[in-house]
Structure formats: C-alpha cells, structure tokens
Short mmCIF file of N, CA and C in Angstrom, two decimals:
data_model
loop_
_atom_site.label_atom_id
_atom_site.label_comp_id
_atom_site.label_asym_id
_atom_site.label_seq_id
_atom_site.Cartn_x
_atom_site.Cartn_y
_atom_site.Cartn_z
N MET A 1 -6.03 -21.48 14.92
CA MET A 1 -6.09 -20.52 14.30
C MET A 1 -6.88 -18.99 15.39
N ARG A 2 -7.63 -19.59 16.15
CA ARG A 2 -8.62 -18.57 17.13
C ARG A 2 -7.19 -18.06 18.05
N THR A 3 -5.91 -18.63 18.25
CA THR A 3 -5.30 -18.01 19.05
C THR A 3 -4.34 -16.84 18.31
N PHE A 4 -3.85 -17.29 17.18
CA PHE A 4 -3.64 -15.78 16.36
C PHE A 4 -4.28 -14.74 16.17
N LEU A 5 -5.74 -15.07 16.16
CA LEU A 5 -6.39 -13.50 16.08
C LEU A 5 -6.76 -13.05 17.64
N ALA A 6 -6.80 -13.79 18.49
CA ALA A 6 -7.05 -13.05 19.81
C ALA A 6 -5.77 -12.60 20.65
N ALA A 7 -4.58 -13.36 20.06
CA ALA A 7 -3.15 -12.73 20.76
C ALA A 7 -2.82 -11.37 20.77
N PRO A 8 -3.02 -10.49 19.23
CA PRO A 8 -3.01 -9.20 19.47
C PRO A 8 -4.06 -8.28 19.97
N LEU A 9 -5.19 -8.89 20.17
CA LEU A 9 -6.40 -8.13 20.72
C LEU A 9 -6.08 -8.61 22.38
N GLU A 10 -5.20 -8.92 22.65
CA GLU A 10 -4.94 -9.20 23.97
C GLU A 10 -3.37 -8.66 24.38
N GLY A 11 -3.08 -7.92 23.34
CA GLY A 11 -1.86 -7.10 23.59
C GLY A 11 -1.06 -8.19 23.41
N ILE A 12 -0.75 -9.37 23.15
CA ILE A 12 0.26 -10.34 23.45
C ILE A 12 1.00 -10.53 22.03
N SER A 13 2.42 -9.95 22.12
CA SER A 13 3.05 -9.74 20.81
C SER A 13 4.19 -11.02 20.42
N THR A 14 4.51 -11.90 21.29
CA THR A 14 5.42 -12.81 21.04
C THR A 14 4.72 -14.29 21.41
N PHE A 15 5.75 -15.18 20.79
CA PHE A 15 4.88 -16.53 20.92
C PHE A 15 5.46 -16.94 22.37
N THR A 16 6.32 -16.66 22.86
CA THR A 16 6.49 -16.69 24.40
C THR A 16 5.57 -16.37 25.32
N ALA A 17 5.36 -15.18 24.82
CA ALA A 17 4.14 -14.39 25.74
C ALA A 17 2.88 -15.40 25.65
N LEU A 18 2.58 -15.31 24.36
CA LEU A 18 1.74 -16.22 24.04
C LEU A 18 1.09 -17.42 25.04
N VAL A 19 2.35 -18.44 24.95
CA VAL A 19 2.36 -19.75 25.44
C VAL A 19 2.24 -19.54 26.72
N ASP A 20 2.83 -18.68 27.52
CA ASP A 20 2.87 -18.23 28.89
C ASP A 20 1.26 -17.95 29.47
N ARG A 21 0.70 -16.93 28.75
CA ARG A 21 -0.79 -16.86 28.59
C ARG A 21 -1.69 -18.02 28.68
N LEU A 22 -1.56 -18.87 27.69
CA LEU A 22 -2.12 -19.85 27.65
C LEU A 22 -2.02 -20.97 28.39
N GLU A 23 -0.88 -20.96 29.04
CA GLU A 23 -0.57 -22.17 30.59
C GLU A 23 -1.00 -21.12 31.75
N SER A 24 -1.23 -19.98 31.92
CA SER A 24 -1.61 -19.97 33.25
C SER A 24 -3.08 -19.02 33.30
N ASP A 25 -3.68 -18.79 31.85
CA ASP A 25 -5.15 -18.49 32.14
C ASP A 25 -5.85 -19.40 31.38
N ILE A 26 -6.80 -20.29 32.13
CA ILE A 26 -7.60 -21.13 31.88
C ILE A 26 -8.91 -20.78 30.93
N ARG A 27 -9.27 -19.52 31.20
CA ARG A 27 -10.13 -19.29 30.32
C ARG A 27 -9.72 -18.73 28.85
N PHE A 28 -8.56 -18.04 28.95
CA PHE A 28 -8.16 -17.92 27.46
C PHE A 28 -7.70 -19.31 26.71
N ARG A 29 -7.47 -20.25 27.50
CA ARG A 29 -6.80 -21.38 27.05
C ARG A 29 -8.26 -22.05 26.26
N TYR A 30 -9.27 -21.87 26.65
CA TYR A 30 -10.46 -22.32 26.35
C TYR A 30 -11.32 -21.60 25.27
N GLN A 31 -10.86 -20.34 25.50
CA GLN A 31 -11.42 -19.33 24.09
C GLN A 31 -10.70 -19.66 23.05
N CYS A 32 -9.40 -20.04 23.25
CA CYS A 32 -8.58 -20.37 21.90
C CYS A 32 -8.67 -21.49 21.34
N GLY A 33 -9.80 -22.34 22.03
CA GLY A 33 -9.77 -23.65 21.49
C GLY A 33 -8.96 -25.06 22.13
N PHE A 34 -8.07 -24.75 23.06
CA PHE A 34 -7.15 -25.66 23.80
C PHE A 34 -8.30 -26.12 25.29
N GLY A 35 -8.17 -27.57 25.66
CA GLY A 35 -8.41 -28.06 26.54
C GLY A 35 -7.69 -28.01 27.93
N ILE A 36 -8.06 -29.02 28.83
CA ILE A 36 -7.24 -28.93 29.92
C ILE A 36 -5.53 -29.22 29.72
N GLY A 37 -5.40 -30.15 28.40
CA GLY A 37 -4.04 -30.38 28.17
C GLY A 37 -3.03 -29.86 28.00
N LYS A 38 -2.09 -30.13 27.56
CA LYS A 38 -0.73 -29.20 27.28
C LYS A 38 -1.16 -28.33 25.91
N VAL A 39 -0.67 -27.18 26.03
CA VAL A 39 -0.74 -26.41 24.96
C VAL A 39 0.48 -26.32 24.31
N PRO A 40 0.61 -26.23 22.66
CA PRO A 40 1.64 -25.89 21.91
C PRO A 40 2.59 -25.52 22.40
N SER A 41 4.07 -25.65 21.85
CA SER A 41 5.26 -25.20 22.31
C SER A 41 5.39 -23.82 21.62
N VAL A 42 6.27 -23.18 21.99
CA VAL A 42 6.76 -21.85 21.00
C VAL A 42 6.91 -22.13 19.64
N SER A 43 7.52 -23.20 19.76
CA SER A 43 8.44 -23.74 18.33
C SER A 43 7.04 -24.09 17.60
N THR A 44 6.27 -24.93 18.03
CA THR A 44 4.91 -25.05 17.19
C THR A 44 4.33 -24.00 16.77
N PHE A 45 4.10 -22.69 17.42
CA PHE A 45 3.27 -21.72 17.27
C PHE A 45 4.22 -20.86 16.17
N SER A 46 5.52 -21.16 16.38
CA SER A 46 6.40 -20.47 15.12
C SER A 46 6.16 -21.13 13.56
N TRP A 47 6.17 -22.47 13.68
CA TRP A 47 6.21 -23.15 12.60
C TRP A 47 4.86 -23.09 12.00
N VAL A 48 3.53 -23.04 12.61
CA VAL A 48 2.44 -23.04 12.18
C VAL A 48 2.18 -21.51 11.43
N PHE A 49 2.64 -20.56 12.13
CA PHE A 49 2.63 -19.40 11.83
C PHE A 49 3.36 -18.84 10.21
N LYS A 50 4.65 -19.62 10.22
CA LYS A 50 5.38 -19.91 9.12
C LYS A 50 4.81 -20.39 8.03
N LYS A 51 3.81 -21.18 8.34
CA LYS A 51 3.30 -22.10 7.14
C LYS A 51 2.02 -20.95 6.69
N ILE A 52 1.33 -20.85 7.66
CA ILE A 52 0.29 -19.77 7.17
C ILE A 52 0.69 -18.53 6.54
N VAL A 53 1.89 -17.82 6.84
CA VAL A 53 2.54 -16.94 6.13
C VAL A 53 2.73 -17.13 4.68
N ASP A 54 3.55 -18.49 4.28
CA ASP A 54 4.05 -18.83 3.21
C ASP A 54 3.04 -19.41 2.20
N LEU A 55 1.90 -19.79 2.98
CA LEU A 55 0.69 -20.02 1.98
C LEU A 55 -0.32 -18.79 1.47
N ASN A 56 0.01 -17.76 2.23
CA ASN A 56 -0.65 -16.49 1.75
C ASN A 56 -2.19 -16.57 2.50
N LEU A 57 -2.31 -17.26 3.63
CA LEU A 57 -3.56 -17.33 4.16
C LEU A 57 -4.08 -16.34 5.06
N ALA A 58 -2.95 -15.57 5.30
CA ALA A 58 -3.39 -14.20 6.17
C ALA A 58 -4.02 -13.23 5.36
N GLU A 59 -3.91 -13.45 4.14
CA GLU A 59 -4.38 -12.04 3.18
C GLU A 59 -5.72 -12.33 3.41
#
C-alpha cells in the first residue's frame, strides 16, 4: 500500500515505471516495504490496484 502512496509523490505515473524504479533504487524499494528479493510484477500491481478500486478502499 505504501507503494501506491509513494508513486505519485515521486512523479511515477505508470506501473511499468514504478516497477523499474523499485528494481533500480534500493532505498525507494525499502521505503515501500520491499526487501532485497524480487519486487512484484506490473501485472501484480495492476491486479492489486483494481482490487483496491473495486472495494472502494481508496476513498
């Protein structure tokens, strides 16, 4: 969830750009709650975002 809040603050507007940033910036990755392992895929971020919207959790 932190990732969805941090992305717009960092000027990241697409899930592809978000994954690229998470893969290339270790500090950003840790700030978003991910460790050294793999970060979620673009499709995973898209799926989670859709679930958040469908459940009206963004309000």
